JSON list of N, CA and C in Angstrom, two decimals:
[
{"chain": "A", "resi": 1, "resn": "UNK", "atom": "N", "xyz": [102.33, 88.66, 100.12]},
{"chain": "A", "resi": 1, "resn": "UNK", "atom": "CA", "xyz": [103.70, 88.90, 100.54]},
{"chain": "A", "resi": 1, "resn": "UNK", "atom": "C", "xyz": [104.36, 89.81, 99.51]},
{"chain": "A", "resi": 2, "resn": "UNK", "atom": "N", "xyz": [105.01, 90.52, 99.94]},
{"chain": "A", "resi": 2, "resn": "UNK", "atom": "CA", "xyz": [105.74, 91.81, 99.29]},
{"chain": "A", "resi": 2, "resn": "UNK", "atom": "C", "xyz": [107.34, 90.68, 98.89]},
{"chain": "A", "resi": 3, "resn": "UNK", "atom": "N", "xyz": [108.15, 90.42, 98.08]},
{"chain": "A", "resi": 3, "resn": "UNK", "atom": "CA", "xyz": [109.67, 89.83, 97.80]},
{"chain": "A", "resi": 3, "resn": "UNK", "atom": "C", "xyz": [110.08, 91.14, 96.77]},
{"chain": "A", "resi": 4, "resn": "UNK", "atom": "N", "xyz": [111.28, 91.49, 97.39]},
{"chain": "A", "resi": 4, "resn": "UNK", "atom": "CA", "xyz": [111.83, 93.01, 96.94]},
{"chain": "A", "resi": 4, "resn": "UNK", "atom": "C", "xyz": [113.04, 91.73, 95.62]},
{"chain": "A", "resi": 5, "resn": "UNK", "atom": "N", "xyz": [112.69, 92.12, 94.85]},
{"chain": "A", "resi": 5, "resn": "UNK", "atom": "CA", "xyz": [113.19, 91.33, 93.70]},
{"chain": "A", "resi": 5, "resn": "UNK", "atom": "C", "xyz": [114.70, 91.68, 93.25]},
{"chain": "A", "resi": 6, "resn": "UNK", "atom": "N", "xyz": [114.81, 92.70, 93.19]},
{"chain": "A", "resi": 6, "resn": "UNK", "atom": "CA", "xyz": [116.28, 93.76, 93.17]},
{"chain": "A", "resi": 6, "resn": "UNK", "atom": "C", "xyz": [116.14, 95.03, 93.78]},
{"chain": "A", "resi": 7, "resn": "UNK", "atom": "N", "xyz": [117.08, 96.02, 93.40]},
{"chain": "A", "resi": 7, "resn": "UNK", "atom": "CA", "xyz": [117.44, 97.13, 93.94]},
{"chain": "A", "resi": 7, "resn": "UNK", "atom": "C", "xyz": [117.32, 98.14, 92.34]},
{"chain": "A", "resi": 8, "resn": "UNK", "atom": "N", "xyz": [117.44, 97.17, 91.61]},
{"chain": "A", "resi": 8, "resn": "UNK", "atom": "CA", "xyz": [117.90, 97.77, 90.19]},
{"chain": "A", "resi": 8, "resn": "UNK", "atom": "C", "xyz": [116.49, 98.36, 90.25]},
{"chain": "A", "resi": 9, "resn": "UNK", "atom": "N", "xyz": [116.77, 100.06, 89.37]},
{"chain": "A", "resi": 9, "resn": "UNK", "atom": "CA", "xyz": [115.77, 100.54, 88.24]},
{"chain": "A", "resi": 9, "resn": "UNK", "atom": "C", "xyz": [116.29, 101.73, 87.62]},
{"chain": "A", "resi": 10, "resn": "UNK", "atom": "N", "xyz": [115.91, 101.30, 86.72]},
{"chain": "A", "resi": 10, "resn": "UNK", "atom": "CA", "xyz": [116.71, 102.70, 85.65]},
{"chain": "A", "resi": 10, "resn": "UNK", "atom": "C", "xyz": [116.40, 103.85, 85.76]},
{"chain": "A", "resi": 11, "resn": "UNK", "atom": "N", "xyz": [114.90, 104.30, 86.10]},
{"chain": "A", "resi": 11, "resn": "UNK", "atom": "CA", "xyz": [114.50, 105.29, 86.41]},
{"chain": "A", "resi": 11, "resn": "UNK", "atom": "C", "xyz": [114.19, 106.36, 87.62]},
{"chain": "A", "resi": 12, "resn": "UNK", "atom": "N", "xyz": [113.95, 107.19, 88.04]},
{"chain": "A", "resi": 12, "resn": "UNK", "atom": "CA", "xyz": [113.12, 107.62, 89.47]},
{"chain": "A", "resi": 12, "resn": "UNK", "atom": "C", "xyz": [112.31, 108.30, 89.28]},
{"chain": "A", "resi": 13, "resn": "UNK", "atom": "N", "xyz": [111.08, 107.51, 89.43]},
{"chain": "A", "resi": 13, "resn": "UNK", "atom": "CA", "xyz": [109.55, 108.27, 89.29]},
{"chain": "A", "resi": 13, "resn": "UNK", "atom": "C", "xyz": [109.60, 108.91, 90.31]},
{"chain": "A", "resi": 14, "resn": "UNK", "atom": "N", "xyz": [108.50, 109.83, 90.20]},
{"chain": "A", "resi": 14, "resn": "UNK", "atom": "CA", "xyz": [108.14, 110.99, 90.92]},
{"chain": "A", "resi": 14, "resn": "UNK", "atom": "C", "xyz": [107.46, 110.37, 92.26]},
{"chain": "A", "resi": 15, "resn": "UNK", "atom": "N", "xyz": [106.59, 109.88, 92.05]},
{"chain": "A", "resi": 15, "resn": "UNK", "atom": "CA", "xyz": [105.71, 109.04, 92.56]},
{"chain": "A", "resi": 15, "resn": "UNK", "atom": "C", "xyz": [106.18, 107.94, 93.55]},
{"chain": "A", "resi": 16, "resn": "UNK", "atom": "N", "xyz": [107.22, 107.85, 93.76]},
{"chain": "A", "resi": 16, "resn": "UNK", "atom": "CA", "xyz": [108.03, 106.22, 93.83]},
{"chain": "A", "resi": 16, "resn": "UNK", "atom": "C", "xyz": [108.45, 106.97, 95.71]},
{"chain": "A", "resi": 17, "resn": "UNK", "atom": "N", "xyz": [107.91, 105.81, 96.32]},
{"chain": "A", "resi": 17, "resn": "UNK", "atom": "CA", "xyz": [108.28, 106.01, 97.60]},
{"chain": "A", "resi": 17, "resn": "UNK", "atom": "C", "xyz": [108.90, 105.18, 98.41]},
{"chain": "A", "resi": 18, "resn": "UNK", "atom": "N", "xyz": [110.05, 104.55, 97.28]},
{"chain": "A", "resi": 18, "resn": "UNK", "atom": "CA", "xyz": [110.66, 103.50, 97.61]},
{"chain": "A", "resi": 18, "resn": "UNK", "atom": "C", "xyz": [112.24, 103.95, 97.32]},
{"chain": "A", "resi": 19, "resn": "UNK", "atom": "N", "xyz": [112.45, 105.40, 97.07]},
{"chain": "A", "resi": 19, "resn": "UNK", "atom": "CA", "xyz": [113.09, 105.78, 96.63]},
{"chain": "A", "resi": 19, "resn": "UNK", "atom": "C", "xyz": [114.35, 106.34, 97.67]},
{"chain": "A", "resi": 20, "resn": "UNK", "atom": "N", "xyz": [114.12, 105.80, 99.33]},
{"chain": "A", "resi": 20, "resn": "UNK", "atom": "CA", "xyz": [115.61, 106.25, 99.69]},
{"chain": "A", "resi": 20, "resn": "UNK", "atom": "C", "xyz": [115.12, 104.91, 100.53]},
{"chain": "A", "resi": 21, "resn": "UNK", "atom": "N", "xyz": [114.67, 103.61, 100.34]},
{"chain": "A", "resi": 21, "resn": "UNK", "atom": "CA", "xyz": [114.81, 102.24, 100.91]},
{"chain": "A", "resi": 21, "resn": "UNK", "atom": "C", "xyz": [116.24, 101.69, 100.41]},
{"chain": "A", "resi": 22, "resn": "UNK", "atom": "N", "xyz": [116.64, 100.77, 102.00]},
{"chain": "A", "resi": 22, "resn": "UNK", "atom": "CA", "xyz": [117.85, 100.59, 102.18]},
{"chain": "A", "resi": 22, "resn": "UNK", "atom": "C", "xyz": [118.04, 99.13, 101.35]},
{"chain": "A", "resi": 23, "resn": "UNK", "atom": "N", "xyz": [118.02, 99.23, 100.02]},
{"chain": "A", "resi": 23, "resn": "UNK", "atom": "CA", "xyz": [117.88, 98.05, 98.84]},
{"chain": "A", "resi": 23, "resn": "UNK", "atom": "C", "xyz": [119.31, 97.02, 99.17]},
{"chain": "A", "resi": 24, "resn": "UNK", "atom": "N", "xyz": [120.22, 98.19, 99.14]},
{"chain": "A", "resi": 24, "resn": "UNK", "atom": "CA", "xyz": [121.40, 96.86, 99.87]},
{"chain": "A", "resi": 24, "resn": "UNK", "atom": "C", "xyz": [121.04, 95.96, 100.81]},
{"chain": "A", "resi": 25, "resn": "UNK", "atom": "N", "xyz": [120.61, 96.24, 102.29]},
{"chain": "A", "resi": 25, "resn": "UNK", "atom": "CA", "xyz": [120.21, 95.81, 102.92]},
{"chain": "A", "resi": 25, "resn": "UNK", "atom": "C", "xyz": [118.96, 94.54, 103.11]},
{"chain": "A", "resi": 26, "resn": "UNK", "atom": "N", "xyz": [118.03, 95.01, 102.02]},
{"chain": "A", "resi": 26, "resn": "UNK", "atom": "CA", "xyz": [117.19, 94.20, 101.88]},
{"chain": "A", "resi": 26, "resn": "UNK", "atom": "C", "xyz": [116.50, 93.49, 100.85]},
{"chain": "A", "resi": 27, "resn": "UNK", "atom": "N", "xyz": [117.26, 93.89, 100.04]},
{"chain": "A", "resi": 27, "resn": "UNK", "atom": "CA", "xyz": [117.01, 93.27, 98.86]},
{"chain": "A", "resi": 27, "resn": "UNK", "atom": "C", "xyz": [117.18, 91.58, 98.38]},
{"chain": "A", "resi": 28, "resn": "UNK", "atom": "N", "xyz": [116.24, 90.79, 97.92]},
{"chain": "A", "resi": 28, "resn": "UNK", "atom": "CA", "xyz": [116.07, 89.57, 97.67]},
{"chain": "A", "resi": 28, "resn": "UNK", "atom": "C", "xyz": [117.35, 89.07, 96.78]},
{"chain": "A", "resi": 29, "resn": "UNK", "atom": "N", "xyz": [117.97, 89.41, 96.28]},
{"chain": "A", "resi": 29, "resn": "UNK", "atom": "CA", "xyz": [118.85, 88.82, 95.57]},
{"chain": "A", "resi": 29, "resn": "UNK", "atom": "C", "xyz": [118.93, 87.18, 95.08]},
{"chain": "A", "resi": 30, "resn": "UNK", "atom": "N", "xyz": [119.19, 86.94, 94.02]},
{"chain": "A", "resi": 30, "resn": "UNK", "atom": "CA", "xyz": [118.83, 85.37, 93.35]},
{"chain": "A", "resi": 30, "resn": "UNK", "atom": "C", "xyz": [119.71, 84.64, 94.64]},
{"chain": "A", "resi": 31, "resn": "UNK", "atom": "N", "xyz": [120.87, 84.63, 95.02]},
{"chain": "A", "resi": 31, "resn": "UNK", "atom": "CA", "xyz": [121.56, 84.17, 95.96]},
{"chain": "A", "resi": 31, "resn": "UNK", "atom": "C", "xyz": [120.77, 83.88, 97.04]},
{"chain": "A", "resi": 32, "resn": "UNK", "atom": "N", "xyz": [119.67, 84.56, 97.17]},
{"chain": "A", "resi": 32, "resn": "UNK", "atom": "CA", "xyz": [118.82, 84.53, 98.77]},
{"chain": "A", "resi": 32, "resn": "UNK", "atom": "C", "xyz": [117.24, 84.24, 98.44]},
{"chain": "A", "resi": 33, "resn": "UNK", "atom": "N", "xyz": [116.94, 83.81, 96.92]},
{"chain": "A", "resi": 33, "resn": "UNK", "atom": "CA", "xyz": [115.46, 83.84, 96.75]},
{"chain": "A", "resi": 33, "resn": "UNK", "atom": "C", "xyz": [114.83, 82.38, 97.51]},
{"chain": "A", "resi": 34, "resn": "UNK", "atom": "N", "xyz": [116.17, 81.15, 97.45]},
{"chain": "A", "resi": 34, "resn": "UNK", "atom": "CA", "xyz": [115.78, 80.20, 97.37]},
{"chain": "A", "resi": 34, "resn": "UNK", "atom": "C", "xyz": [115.32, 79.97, 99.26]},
{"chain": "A", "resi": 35, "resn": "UNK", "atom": "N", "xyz": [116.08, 80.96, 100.16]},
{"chain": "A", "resi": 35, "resn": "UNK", "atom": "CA", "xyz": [114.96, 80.88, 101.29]},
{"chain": "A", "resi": 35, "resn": "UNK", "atom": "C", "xyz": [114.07, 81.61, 101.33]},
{"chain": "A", "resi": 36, "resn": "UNK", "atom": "N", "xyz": [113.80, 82.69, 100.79]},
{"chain": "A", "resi": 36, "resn": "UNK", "atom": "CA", "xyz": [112.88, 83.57, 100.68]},
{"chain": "A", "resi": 36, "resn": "UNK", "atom": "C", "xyz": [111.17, 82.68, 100.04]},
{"chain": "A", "resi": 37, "resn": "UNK", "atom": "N", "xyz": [111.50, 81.78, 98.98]},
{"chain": "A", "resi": 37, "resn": "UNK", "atom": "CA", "xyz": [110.91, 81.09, 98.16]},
{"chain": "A", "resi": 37, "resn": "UNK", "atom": "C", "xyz": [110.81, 80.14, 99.39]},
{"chain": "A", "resi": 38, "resn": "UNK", "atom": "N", "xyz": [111.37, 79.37, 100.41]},
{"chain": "A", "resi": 38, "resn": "UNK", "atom": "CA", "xyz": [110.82, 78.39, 101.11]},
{"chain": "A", "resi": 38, "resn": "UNK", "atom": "C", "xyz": [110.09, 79.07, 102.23]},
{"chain": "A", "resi": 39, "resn": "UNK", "atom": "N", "xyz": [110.06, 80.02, 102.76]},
{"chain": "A", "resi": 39, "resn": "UNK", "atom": "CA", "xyz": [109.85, 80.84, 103.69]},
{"chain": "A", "resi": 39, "resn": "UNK", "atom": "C", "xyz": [108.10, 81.00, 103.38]},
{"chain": "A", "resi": 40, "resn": "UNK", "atom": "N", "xyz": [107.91, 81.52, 102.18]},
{"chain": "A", "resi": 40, "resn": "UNK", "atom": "CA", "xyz": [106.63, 81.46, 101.34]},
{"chain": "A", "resi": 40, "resn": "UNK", "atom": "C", "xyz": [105.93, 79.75, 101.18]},
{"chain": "A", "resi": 41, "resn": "UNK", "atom": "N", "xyz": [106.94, 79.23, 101.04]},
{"chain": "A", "resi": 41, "resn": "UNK", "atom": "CA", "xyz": [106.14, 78.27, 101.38]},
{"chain": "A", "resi": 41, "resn": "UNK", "atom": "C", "xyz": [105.73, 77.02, 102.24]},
{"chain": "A", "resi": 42, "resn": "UNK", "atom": "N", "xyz": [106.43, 77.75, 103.54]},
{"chain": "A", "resi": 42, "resn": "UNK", "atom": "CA", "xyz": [105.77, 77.23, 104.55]},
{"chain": "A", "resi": 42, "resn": "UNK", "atom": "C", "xyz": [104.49, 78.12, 105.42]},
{"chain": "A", "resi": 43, "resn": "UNK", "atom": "N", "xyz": [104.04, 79.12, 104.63]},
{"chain": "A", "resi": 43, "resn": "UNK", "atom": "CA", "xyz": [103.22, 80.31, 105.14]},
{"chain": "A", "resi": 43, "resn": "UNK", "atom": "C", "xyz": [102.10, 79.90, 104.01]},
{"chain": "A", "resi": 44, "resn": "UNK", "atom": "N", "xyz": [101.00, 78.84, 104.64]},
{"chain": "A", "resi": 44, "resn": "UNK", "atom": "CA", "xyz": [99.97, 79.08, 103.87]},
{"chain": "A", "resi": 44, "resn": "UNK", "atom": "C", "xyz": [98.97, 79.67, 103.99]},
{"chain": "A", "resi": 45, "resn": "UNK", "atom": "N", "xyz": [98.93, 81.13, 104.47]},
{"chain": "A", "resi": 45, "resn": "UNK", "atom": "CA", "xyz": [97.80, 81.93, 104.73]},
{"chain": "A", "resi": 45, "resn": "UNK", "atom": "C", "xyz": [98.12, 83.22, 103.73]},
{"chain": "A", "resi": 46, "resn": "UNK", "atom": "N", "xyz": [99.47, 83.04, 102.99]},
{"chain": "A", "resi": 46, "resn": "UNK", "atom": "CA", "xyz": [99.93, 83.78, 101.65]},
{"chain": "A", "resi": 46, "resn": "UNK", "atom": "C", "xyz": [99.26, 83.28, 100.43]},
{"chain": "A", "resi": 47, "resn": "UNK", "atom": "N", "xyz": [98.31, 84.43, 99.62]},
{"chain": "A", "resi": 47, "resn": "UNK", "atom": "CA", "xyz": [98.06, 83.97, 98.79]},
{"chain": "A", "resi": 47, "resn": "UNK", "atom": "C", "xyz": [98.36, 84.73, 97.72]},
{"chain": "A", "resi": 48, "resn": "UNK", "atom": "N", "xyz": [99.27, 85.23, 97.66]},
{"chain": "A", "resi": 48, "resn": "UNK", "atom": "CA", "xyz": [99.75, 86.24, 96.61]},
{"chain": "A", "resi": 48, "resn": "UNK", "atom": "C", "xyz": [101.07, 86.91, 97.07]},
{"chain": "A", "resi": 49, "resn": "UNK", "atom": "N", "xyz": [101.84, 86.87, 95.67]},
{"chain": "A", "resi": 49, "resn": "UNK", "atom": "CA", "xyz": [103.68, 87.83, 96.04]},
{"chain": "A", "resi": 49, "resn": "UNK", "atom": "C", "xyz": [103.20, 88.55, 95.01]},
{"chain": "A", "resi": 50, "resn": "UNK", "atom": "N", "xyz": [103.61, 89.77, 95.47]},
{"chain": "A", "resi": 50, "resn": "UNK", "atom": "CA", "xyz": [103.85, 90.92, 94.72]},
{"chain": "A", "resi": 50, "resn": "UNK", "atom": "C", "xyz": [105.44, 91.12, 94.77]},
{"chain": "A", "resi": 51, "resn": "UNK", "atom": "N", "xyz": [106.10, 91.50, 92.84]},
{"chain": "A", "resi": 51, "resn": "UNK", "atom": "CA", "xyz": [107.17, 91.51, 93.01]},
{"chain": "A", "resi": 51, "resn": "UNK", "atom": "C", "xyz": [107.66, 93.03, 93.03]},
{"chain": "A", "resi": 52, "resn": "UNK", "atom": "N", "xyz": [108.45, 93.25, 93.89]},
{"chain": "A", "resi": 52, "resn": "UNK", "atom": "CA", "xyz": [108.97, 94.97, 94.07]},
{"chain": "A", "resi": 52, "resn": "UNK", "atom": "C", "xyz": [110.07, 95.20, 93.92]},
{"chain": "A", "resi": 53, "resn": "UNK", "atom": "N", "xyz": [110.75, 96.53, 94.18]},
{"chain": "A", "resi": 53, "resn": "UNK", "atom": "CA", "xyz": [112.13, 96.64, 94.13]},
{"chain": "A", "resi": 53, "resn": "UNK", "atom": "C", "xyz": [112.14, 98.20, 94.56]},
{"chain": "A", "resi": 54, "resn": "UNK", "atom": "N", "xyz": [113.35, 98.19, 93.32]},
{"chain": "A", "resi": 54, "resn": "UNK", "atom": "CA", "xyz": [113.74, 99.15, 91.94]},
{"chain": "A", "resi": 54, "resn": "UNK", "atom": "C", "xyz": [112.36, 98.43, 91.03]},
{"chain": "A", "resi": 55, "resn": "UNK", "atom": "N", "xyz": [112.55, 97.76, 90.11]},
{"chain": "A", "resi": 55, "resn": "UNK", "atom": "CA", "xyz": [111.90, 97.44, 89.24]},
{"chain": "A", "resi": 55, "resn": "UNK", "atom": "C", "xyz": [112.32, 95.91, 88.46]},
{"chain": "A", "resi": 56, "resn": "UNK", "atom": "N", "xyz": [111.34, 95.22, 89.13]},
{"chain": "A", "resi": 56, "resn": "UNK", "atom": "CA", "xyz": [111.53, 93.63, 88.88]},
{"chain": "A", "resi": 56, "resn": "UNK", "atom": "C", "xyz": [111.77, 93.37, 87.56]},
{"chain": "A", "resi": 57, "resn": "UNK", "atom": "N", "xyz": [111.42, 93.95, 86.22]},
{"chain": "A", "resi": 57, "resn": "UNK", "atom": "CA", "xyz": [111.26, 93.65, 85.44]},
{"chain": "A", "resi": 57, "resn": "UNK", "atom": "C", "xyz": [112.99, 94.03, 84.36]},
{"chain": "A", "resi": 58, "resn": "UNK", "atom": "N", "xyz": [113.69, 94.54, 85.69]},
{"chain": "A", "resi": 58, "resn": "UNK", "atom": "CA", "xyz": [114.96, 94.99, 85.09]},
{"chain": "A", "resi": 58, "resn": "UNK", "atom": "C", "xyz": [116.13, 94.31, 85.07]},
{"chain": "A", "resi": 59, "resn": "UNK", "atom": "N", "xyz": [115.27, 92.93, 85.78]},
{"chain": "A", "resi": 59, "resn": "UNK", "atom": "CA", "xyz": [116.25, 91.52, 85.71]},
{"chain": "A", "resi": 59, "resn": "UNK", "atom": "C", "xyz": [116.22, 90.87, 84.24]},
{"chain": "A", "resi": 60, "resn": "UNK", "atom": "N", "xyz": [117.48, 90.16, 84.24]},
{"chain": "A", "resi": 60, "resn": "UNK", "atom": "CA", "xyz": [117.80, 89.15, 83.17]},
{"chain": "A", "resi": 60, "resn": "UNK", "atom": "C", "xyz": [116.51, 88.17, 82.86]},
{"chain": "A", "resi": 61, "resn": "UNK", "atom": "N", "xyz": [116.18, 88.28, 81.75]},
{"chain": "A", "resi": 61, "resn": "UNK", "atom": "CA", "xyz": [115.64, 87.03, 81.52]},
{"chain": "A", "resi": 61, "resn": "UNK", "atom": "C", "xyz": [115.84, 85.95, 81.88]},
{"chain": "A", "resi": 62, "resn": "UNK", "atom": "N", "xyz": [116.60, 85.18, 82.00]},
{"chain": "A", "resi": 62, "resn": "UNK", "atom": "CA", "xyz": [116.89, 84.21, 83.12]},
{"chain": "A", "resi": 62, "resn": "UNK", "atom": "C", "xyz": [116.46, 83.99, 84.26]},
{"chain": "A", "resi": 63, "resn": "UNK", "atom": "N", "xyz": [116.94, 85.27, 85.18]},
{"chain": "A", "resi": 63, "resn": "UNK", "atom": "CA", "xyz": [116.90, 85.54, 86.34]},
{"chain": "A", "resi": 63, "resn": "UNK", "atom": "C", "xyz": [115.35, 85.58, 86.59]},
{"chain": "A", "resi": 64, "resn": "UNK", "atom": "N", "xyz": [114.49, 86.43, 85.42]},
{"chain": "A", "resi": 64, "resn": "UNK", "atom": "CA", "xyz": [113.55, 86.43, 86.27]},
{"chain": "A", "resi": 64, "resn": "UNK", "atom": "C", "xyz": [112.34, 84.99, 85.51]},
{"chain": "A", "resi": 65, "resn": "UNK", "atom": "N", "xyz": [113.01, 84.39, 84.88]},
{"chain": "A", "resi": 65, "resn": "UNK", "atom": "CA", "xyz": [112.25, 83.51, 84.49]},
{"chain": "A", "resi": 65, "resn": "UNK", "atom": "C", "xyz": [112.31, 82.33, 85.69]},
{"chain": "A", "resi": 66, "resn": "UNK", "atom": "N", "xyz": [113.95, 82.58, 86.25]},
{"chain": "A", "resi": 66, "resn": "UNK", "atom": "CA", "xyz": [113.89, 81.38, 87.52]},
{"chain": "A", "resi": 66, "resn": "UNK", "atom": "C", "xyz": [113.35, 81.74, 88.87]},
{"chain": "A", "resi": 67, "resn": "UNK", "atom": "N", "xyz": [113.22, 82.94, 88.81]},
{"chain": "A", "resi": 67, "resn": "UNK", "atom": "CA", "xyz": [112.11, 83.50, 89.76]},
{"chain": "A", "resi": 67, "resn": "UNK", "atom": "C", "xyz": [110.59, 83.14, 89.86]},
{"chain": "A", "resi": 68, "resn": "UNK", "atom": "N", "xyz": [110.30, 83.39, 88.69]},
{"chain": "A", "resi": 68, "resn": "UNK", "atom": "CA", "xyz": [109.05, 83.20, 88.00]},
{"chain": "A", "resi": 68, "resn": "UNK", "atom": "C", "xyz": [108.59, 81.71, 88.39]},
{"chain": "A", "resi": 69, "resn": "UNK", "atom": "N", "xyz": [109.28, 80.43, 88.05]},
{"chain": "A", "resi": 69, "resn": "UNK", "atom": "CA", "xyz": [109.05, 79.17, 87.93]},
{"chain": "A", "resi": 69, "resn": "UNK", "atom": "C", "xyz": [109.03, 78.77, 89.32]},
{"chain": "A", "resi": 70, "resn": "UNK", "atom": "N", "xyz": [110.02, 79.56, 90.21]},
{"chain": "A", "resi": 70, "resn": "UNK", "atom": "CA", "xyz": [110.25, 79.15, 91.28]},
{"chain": "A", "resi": 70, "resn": "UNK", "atom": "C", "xyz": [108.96, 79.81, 92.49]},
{"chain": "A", "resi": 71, "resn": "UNK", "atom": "N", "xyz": [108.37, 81.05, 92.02]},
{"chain": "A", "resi": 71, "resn": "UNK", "atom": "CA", "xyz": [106.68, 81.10, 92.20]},
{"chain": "A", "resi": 71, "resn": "UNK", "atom": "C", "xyz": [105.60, 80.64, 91.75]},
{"chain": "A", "resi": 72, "resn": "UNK", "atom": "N", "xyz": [106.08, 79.77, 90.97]},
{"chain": "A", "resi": 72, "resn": "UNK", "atom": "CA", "xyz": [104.98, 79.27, 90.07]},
{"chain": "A", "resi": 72, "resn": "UNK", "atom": "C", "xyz": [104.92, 77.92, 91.09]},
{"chain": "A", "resi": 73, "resn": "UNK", "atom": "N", "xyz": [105.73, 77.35, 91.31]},
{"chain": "A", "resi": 73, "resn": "UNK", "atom": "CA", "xyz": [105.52, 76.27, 92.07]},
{"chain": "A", "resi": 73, "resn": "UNK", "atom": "C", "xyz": [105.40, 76.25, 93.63]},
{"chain": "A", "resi": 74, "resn": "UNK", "atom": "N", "xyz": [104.32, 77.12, 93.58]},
{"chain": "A", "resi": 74, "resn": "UNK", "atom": "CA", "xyz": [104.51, 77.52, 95.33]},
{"chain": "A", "resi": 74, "resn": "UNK", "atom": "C", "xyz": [102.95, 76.87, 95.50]},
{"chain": "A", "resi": 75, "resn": "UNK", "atom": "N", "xyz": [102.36, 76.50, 96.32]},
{"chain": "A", "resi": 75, "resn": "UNK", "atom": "CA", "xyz": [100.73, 76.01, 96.17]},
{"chain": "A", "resi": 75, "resn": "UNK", "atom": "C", "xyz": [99.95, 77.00, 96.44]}
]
């Protein structure tokens, strides 16, 4: 499963073909992970999230640590 993590990224690679996606629109936001996160886990033929965006890694520590825990406990 693809979970678009934010919209945020500091940069624009060249390469990046994610680069006129409608991130408002669809973006996971912490406000919305917690169905996104049940959604995943009532789908057990998912065996892997990949996290996307902008660039997942441009979240708060926090944020993405409660992300993190909250995939961690998925079966």
């Amino acid at each position: 499963a693809l979970l678009i993590a934010t919209g945020s990224c500091a940069i624009h690679c060249r390469y990046c073909f994610r680069r006129h996606f409608p991130y408002a629109e669809q973006t996971a936001a912490s406000a919305r992970w917690g169905a996104a996160i049940e959604q995943l886990r009532g789908d057990t033929s998912i065996s892997e999230v990949i996290l996307s965006g902008g660039d997942p890694l441009s979240l708060s520590t926090p944020k993405l640590a409660e992300l993190g825990e909250a995939l961690a406990g998925l079966p």
